[in-house]
mmCIF file of C-alpha atoms and ligand atoms in Angstrom:
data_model
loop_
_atom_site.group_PDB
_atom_site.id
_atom_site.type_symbol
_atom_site.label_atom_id
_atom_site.label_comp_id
_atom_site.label_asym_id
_atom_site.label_seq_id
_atom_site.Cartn_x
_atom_site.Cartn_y
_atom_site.Cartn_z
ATOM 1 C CA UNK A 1 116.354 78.557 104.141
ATOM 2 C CA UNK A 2 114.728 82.265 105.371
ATOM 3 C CA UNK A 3 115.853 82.159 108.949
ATOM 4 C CA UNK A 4 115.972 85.132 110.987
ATOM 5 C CA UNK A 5 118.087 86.453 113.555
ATOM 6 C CA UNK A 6 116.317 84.940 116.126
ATOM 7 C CA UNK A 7 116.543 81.144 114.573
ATOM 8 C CA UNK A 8 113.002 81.063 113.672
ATOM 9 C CA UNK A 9 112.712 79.449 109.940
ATOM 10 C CA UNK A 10 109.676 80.569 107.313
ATOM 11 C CA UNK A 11 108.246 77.977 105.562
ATOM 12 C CA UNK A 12 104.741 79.489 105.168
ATOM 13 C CA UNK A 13 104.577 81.880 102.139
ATOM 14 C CA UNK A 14 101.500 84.409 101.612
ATOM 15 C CA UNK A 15 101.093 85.591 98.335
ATOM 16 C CA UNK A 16 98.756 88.318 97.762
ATOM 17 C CA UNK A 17 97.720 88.745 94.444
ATOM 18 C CA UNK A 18 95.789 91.554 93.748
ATOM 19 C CA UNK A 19 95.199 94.663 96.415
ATOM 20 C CA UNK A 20 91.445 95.066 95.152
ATOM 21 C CA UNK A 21 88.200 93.710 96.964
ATOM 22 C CA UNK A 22 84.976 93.484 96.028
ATOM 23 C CA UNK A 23 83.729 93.946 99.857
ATOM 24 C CA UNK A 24 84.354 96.804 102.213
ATOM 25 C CA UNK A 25 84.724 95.070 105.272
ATOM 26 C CA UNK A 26 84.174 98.393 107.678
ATOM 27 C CA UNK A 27 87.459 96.800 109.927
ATOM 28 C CA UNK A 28 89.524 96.924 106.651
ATOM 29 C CA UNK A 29 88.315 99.328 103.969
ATOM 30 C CA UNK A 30 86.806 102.400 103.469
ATOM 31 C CA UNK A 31 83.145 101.845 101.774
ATOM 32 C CA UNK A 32 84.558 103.752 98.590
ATOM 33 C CA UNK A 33 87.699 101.554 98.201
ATOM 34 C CA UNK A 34 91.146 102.923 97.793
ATOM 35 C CA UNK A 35 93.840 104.204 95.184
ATOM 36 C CA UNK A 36 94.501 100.573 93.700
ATOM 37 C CA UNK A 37 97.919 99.400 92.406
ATOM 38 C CA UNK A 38 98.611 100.478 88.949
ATOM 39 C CA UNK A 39 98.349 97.638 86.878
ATOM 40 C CA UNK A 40 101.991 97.556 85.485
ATOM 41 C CA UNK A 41 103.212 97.274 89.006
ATOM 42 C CA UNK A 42 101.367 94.358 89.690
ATOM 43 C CA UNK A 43 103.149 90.945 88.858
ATOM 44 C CA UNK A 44 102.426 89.202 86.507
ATOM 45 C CA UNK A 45 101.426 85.319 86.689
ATOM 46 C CA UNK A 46 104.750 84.586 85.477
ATOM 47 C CA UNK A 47 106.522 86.630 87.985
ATOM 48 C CA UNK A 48 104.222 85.095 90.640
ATOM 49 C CA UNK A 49 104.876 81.676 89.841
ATOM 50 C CA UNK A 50 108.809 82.317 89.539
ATOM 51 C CA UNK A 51 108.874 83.821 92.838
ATOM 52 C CA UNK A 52 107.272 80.904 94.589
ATOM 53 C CA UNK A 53 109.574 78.710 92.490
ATOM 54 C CA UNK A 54 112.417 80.155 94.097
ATOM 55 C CA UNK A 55 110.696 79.794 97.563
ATOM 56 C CA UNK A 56 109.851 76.236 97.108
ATOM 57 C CA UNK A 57 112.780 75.289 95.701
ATOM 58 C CA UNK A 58 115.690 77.258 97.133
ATOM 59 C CA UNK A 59 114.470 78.585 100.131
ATOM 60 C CA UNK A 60 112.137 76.015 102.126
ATOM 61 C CA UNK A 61 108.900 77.252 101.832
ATOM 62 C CA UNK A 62 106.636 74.142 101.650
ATOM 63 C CA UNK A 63 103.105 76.304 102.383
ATOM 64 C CA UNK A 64 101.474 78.724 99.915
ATOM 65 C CA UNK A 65 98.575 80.743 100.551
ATOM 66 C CA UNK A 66 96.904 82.678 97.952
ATOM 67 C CA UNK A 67 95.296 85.899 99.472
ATOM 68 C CA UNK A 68 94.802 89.336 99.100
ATOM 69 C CA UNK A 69 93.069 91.770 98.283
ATOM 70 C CA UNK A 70 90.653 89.301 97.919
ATOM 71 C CA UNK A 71 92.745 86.800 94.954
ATOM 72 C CA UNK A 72 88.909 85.251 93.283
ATOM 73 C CA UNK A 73 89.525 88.394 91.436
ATOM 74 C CA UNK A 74 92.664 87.444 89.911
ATOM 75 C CA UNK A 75 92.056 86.367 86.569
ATOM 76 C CA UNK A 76 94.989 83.804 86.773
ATOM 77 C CA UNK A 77 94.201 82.495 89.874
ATOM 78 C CA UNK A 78 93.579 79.001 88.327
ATOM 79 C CA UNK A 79 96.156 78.905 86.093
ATOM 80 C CA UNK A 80 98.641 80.423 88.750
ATOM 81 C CA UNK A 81 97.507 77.179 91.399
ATOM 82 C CA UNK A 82 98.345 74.895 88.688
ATOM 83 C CA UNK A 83 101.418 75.791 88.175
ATOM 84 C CA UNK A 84 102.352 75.916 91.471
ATOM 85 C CA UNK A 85 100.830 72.312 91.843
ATOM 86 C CA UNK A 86 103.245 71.322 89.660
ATOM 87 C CA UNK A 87 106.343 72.337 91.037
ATOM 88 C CA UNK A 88 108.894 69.741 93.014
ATOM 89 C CA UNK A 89 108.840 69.805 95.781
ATOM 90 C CA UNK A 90 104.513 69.947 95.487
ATOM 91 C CA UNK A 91 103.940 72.497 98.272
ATOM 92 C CA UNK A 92 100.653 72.822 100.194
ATOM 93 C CA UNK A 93 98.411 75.156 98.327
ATOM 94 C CA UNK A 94 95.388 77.245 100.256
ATOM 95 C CA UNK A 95 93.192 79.755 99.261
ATOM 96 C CA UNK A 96 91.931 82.501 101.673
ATOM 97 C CA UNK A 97 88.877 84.204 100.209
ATOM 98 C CA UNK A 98 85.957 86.236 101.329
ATOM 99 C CA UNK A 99 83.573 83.456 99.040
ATOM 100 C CA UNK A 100 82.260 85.659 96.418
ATOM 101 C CA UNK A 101 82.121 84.116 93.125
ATOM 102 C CA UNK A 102 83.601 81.089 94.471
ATOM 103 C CA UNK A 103 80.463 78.611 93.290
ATOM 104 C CA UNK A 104 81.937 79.662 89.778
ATOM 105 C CA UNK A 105 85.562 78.384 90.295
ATOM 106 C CA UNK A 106 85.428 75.707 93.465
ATOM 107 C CA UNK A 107 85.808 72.935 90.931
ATOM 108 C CA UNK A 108 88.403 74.560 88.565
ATOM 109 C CA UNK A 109 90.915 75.508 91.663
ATOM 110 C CA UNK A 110 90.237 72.015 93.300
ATOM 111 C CA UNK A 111 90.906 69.929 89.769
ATOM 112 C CA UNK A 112 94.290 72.807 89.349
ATOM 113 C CA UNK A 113 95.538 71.277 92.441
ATOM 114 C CA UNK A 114 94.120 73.918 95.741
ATOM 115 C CA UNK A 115 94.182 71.702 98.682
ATOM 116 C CA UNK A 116 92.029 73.596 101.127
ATOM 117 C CA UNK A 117 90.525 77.297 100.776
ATOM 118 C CA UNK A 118 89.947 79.529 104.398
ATOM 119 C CA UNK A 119 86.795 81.796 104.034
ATOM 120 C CA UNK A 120 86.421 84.902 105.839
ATOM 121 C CA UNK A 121 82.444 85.294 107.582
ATOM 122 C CA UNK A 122 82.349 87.568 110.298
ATOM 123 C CA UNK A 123 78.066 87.556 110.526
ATOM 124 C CA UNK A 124 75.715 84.886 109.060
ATOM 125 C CA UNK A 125 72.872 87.423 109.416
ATOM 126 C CA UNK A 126 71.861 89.050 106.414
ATOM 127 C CA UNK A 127 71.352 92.484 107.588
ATOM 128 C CA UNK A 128 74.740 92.737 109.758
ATOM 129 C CA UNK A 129 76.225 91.864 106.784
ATOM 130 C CA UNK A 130 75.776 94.354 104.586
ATOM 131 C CA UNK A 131 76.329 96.906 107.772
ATOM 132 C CA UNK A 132 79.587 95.451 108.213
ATOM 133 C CA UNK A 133 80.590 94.829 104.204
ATOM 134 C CA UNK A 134 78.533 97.445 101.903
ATOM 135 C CA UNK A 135 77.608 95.071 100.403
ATOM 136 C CA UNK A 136 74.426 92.356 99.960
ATOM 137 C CA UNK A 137 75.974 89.142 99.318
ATOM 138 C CA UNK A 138 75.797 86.907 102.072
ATOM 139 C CA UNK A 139 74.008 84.472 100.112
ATOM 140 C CA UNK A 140 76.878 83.978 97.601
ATOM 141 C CA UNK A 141 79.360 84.053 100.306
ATOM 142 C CA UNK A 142 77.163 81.072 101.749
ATOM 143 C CA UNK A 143 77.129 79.384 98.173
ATOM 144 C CA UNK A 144 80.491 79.705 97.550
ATOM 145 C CA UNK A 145 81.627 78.222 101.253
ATOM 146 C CA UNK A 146 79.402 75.026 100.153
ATOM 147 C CA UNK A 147 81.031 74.854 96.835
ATOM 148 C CA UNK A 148 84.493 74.745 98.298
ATOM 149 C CA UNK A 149 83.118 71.710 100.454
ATOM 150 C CA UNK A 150 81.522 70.147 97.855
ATOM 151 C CA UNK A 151 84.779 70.153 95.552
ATOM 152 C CA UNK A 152 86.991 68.641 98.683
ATOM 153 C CA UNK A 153 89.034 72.003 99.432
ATOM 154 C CA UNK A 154 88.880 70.601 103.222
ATOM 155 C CA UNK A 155 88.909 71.439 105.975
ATOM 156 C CA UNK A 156 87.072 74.535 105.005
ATOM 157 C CA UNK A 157 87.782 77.113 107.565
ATOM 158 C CA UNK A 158 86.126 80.004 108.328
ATOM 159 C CA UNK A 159 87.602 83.186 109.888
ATOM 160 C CA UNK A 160 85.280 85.538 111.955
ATOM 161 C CA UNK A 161 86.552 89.127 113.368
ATOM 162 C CA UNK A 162 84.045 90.449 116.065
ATOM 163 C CA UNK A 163 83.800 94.112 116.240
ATOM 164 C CA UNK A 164 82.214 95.868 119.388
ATOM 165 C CA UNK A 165 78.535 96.314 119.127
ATOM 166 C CA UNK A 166 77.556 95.388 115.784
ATOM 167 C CA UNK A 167 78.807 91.319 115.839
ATOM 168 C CA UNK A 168 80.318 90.740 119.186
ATOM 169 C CA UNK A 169 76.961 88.930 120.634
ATOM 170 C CA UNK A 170 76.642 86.653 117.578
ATOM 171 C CA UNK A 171 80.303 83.952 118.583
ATOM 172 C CA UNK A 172 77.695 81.148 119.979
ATOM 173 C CA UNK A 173 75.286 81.433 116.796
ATOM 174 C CA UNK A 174 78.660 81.385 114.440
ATOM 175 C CA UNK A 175 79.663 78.136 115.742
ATOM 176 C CA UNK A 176 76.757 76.037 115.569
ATOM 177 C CA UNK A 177 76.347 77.146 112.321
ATOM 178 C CA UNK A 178 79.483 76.249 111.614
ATOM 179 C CA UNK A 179 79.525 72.867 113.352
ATOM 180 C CA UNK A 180 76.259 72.209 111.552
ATOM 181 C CA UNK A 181 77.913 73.043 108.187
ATOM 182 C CA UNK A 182 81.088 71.673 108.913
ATOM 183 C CA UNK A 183 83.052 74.062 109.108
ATOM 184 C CA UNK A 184 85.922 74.893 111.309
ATOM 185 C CA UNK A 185 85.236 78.457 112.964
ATOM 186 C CA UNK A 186 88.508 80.464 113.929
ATOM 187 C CA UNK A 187 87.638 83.857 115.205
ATOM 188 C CA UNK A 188 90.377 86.276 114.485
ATOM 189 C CA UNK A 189 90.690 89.521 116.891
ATOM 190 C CA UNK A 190 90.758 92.390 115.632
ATOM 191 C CA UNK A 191 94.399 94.424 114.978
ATOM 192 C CA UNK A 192 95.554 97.746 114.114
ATOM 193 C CA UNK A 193 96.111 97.023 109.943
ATOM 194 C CA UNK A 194 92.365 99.483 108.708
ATOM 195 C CA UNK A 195 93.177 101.661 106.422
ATOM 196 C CA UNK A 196 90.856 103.910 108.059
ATOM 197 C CA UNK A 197 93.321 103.535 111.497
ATOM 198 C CA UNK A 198 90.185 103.629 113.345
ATOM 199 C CA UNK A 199 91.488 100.257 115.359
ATOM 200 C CA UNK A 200 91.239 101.240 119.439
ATOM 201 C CA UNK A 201 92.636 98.814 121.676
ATOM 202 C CA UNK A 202 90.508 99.508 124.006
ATOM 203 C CA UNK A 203 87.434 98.688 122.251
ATOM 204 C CA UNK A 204 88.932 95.384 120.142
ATOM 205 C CA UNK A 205 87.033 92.686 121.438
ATOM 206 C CA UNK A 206 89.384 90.156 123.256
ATOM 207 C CA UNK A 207 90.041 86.205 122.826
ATOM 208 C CA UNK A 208 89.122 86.249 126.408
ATOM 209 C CA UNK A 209 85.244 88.233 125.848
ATOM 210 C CA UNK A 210 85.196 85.493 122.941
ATOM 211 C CA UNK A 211 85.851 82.502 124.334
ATOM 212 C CA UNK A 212 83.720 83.540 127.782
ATOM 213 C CA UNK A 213 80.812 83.998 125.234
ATOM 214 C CA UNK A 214 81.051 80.659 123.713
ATOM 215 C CA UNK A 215 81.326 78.847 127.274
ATOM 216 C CA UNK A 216 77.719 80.192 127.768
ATOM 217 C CA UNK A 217 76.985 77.708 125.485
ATOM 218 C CA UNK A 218 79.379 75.124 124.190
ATOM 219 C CA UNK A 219 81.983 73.325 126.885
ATOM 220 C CA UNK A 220 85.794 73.818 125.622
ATOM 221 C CA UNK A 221 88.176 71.911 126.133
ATOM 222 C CA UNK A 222 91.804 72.859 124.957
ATOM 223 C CA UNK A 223 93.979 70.810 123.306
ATOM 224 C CA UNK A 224 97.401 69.927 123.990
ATOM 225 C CA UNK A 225 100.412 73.406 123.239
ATOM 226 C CA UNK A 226 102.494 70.827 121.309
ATOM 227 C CA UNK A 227 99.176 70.549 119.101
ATOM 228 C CA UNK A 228 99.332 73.891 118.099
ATOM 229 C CA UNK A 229 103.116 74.122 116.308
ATOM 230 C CA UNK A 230 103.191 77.272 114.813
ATOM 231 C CA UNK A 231 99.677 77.803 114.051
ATOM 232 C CA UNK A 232 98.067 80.930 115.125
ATOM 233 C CA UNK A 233 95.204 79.867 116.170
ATOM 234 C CA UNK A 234 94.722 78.132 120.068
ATOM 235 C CA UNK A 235 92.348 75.205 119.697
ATOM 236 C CA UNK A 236 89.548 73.615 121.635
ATOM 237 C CA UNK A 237 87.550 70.753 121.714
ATOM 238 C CA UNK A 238 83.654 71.597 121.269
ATOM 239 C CA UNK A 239 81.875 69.196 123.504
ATOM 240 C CA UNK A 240 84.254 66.843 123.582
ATOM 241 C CA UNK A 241 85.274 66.969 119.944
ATOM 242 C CA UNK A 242 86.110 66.156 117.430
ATOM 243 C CA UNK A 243 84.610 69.409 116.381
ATOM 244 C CA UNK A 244 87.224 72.261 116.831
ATOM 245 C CA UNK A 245 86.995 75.869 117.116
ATOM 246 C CA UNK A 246 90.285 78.251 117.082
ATOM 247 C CA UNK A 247 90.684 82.080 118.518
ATOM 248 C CA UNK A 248 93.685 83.833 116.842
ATOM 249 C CA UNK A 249 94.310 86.293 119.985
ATOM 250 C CA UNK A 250 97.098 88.332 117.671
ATOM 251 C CA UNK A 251 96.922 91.322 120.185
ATOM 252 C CA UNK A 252 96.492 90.067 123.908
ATOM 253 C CA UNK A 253 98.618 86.649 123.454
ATOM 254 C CA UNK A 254 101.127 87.155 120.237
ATOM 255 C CA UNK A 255 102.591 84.164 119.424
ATOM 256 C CA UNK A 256 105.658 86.003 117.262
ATOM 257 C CA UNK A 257 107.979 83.606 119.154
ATOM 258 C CA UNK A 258 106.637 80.413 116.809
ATOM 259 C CA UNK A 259 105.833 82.930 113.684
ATOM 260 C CA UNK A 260 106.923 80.858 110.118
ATOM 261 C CA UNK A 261 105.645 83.006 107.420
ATOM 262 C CA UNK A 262 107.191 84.998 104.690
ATOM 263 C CA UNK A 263 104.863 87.425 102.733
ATOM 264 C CA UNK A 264 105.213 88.589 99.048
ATOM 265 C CA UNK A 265 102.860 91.581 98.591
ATOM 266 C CA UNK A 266 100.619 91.735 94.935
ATOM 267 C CA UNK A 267 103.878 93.773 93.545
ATOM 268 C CA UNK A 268 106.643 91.674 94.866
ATOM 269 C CA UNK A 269 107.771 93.019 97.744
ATOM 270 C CA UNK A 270 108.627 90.370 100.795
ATOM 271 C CA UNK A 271 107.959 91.365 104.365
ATOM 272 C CA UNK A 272 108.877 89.591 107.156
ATOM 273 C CA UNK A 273 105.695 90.263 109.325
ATOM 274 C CA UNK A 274 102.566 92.007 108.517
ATOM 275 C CA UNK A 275 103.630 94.555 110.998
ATOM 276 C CA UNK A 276 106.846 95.182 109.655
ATOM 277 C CA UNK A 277 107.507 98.961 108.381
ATOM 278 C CA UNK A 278 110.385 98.180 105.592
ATOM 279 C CA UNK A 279 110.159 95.762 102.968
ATOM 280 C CA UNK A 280 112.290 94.639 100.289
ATOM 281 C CA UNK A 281 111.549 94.766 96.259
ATOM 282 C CA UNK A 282 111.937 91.490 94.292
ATOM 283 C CA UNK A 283 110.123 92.948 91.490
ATOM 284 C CA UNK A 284 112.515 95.976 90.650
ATOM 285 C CA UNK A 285 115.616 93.531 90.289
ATOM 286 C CA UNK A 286 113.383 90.607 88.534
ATOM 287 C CA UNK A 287 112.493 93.257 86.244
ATOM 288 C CA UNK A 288 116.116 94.226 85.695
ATOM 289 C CA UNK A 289 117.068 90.649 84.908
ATOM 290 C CA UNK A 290 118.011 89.275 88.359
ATOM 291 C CA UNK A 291 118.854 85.340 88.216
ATOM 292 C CA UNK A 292 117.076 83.093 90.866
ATOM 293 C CA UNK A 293 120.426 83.190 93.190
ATOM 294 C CA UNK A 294 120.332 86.831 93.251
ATOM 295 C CA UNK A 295 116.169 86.878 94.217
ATOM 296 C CA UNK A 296 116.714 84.299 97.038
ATOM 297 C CA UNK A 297 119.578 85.819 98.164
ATOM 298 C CA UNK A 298 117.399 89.011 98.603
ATOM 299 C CA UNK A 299 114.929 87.312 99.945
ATOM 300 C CA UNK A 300 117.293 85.868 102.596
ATOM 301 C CA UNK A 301 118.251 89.239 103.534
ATOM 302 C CA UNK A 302 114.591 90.612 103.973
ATOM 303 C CA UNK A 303 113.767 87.416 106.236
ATOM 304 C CA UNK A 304 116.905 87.767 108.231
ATOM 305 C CA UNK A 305 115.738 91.080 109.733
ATOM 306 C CA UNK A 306 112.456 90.027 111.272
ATOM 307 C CA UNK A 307 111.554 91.731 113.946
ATOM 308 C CA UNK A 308 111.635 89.641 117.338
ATOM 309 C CA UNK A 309 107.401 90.460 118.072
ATOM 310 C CA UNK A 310 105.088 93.108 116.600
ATOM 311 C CA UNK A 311 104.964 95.516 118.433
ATOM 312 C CA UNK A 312 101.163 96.431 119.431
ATOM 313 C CA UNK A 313 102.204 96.745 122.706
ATOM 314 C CA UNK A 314 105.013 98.945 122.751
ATOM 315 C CA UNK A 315 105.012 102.428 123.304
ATOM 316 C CA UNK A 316 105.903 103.608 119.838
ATOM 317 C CA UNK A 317 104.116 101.103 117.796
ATOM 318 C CA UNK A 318 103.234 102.296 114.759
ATOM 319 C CA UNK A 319 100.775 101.360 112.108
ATOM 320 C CA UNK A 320 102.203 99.641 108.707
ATOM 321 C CA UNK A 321 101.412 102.155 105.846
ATOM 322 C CA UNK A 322 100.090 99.601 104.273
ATOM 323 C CA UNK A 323 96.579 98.208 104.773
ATOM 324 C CA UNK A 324 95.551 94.707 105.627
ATOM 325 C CA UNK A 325 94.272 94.404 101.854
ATOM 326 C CA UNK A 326 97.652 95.624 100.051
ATOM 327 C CA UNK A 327 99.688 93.305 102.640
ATOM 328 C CA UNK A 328 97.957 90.256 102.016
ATOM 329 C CA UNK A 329 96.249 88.796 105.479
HETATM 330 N N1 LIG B 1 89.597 88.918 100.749
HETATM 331 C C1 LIG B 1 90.068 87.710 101.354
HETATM 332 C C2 LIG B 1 89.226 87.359 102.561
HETATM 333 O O1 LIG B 1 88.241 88.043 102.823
HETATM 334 O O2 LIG B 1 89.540 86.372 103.211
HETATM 335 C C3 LIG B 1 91.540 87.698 101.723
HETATM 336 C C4 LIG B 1 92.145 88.928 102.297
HETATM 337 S S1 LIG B 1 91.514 89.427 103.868
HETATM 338 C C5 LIG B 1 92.550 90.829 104.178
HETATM 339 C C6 LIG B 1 92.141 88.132 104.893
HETATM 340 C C7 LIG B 1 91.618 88.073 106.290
HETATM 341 O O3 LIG B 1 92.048 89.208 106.993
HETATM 342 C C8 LIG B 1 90.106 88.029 106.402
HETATM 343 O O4 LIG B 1 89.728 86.916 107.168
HETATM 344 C C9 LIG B 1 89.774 89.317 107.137
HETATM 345 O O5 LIG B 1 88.677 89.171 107.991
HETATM 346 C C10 LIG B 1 91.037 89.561 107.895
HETATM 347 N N2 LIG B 1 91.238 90.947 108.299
HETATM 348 C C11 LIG B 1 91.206 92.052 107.538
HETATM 349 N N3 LIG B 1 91.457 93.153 108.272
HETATM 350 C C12 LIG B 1 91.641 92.717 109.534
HETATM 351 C C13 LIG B 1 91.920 93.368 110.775
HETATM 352 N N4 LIG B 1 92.055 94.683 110.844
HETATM 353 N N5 LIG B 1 92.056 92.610 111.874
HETATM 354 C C14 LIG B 1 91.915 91.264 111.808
HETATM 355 N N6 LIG B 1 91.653 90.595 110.682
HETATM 356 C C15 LIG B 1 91.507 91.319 109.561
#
């Protein structure tokens, strides 16, 4: 198993598997991109689907999540969720996507064996969005959210960041589009992974601003801790249910204490939190001929070193070196 110093166990892998996007979300990426990964350094589907062998079957992992980057730009993507489908022990396999191009491939990764895909929406008004993206594809993004529906990758959540000033009024119009859609709305605050490091805590709009904007409209009502388990997101009730919406408050109430995941970056290096400043290569000694003993014992290691929390709050935090989009959120 990849427990940690402090007992916690990871069963909840995130695989990122490619660094590139195809929007510049202004929170995230610079409008003209950044140095990409060289292609050799990348992994290859192979290596992808050995690693998550190993995770599945040595280690515990019973979640994957494909991410990235944004991963509908991996050409193997479909052929890489197969496979993974067909490993014993089956693990759960989502998808989390910004929607582009999905209305091409909804089908494919649903037939391959995706369970349920997560898309990322942070405005459902046209102009806002290409402010806050670069780019003018809203309506795909909307096309490819009802294709993942329509292929049964449910529940179909959507994750919303609200930035100060340009989408921070809009959490009320987000989730009754979402309820009417059927969609389960999580907004996600913002934290300090840019690549820009423009992130001011000061400014970050908080789970508390959130949720006091969508009492001026909707009645919450919170369900149960012992609900929650190790998700990040806190849940409510939206007038009475069963409709749900979920704040992940990473910054102003961490929830490190109950954090399960394990994250393999596009070239096969494992970190133990998306905070974390070291992380260890799988793809050097896979390369060199490692067996699968030798890779989960690695992997062990890397887990066992976990932090205890992430830091945003201390004194000398310090921003990965890695962006959100090379770490795989
Ligand atoms: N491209 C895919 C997508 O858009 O979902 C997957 C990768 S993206 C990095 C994953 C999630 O991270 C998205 O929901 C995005 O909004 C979120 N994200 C990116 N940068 C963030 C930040 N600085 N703070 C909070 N969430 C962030």
């Amino acid at each position: 198993m990849l427990v940690d110093r402090y007992g916690r166990v990871a069963t909840d892998l995130r695989v990122s598997l490619t660094d590139r996007c195809n929007l510049r979300c202004t929170y995230c990426m610079p409008e003209e991109g950044l140095a990409w990964l060289p292609r050799q350094d990348i992994l290859t589907d192979d290596e992808v689907v050995r690693l998550v062998r190993i995770a599945v079957q040595r280690l515990g992992v019973t979640e994957v999540r494909f991410t990235g980057g944004e991963p509908l730009l991996r050409r193997g993507l479909v052929d890489i969720v197969a496979a993974c489908a067909r490993l014993t022990p089956r693990p759960e396999l989502s998808l989390t996507t910004n929607a582009v191009g999905l209305v091409r491939v909804a089908g494919a990764l649903a037939e391959a064996g995706l369970d349920r895909v997560n898309g990322s929406l942070d405005t459902i008004r046209a102009d806002r969005f290409e402010a806050l993206t670069h780019r003018r594809r809203l309506d795909d993004v909307l096309a490819g959210l009802a294709a993942a529906r329509a292929a049964g990758l449910e529940p179909v959540k959507i994750n919303a960041v609200l930035m100060r000033g340009i989408n921070d009024d809009e959490a009320p119009e987000l989730l009754a589009w979402a309820l009417e859609h059927g969609y389960e709305l999580r907004f996600i605050e913002q934290m300090p992974l840019d690549a820009q490091h423009g992130w001011d805590r000061s400014t970050m709009v908080t789970a508390d601003e959130i949720l006091a904007s969508l009492l001026s409209v909707f009645s919450l009502t919170p369900l149960p801790d012992e609900a929650r388990g190790s998700a990040p997101a806190e849940t409510w009730l939206v007038n009475g249910g069963p409709e749900r919406v979920g704040v992940i408050a990473s910054v102003t109430r961490p929830f490190c204490g109950a954090c399960d995941r394990t994250r393999l970056t596009a070239e096969g290096e494992v970190r133990n939190c998306l905070f974390a400043r070291d992380e260890s290569d799988l793809r050097g000694p896979m390369r060199a001929g490692a067996d699968d003993e030798e890779l989960a014992r690695r992997w062990q290691t890397a887990m066992a070193g976990k932090a205890a929390g992430h830091g945003i709050d201390d004194p000398g935090f310090l921003q990965p070196a890695r962006p959100m989009s090379a770490i795989g959120g």
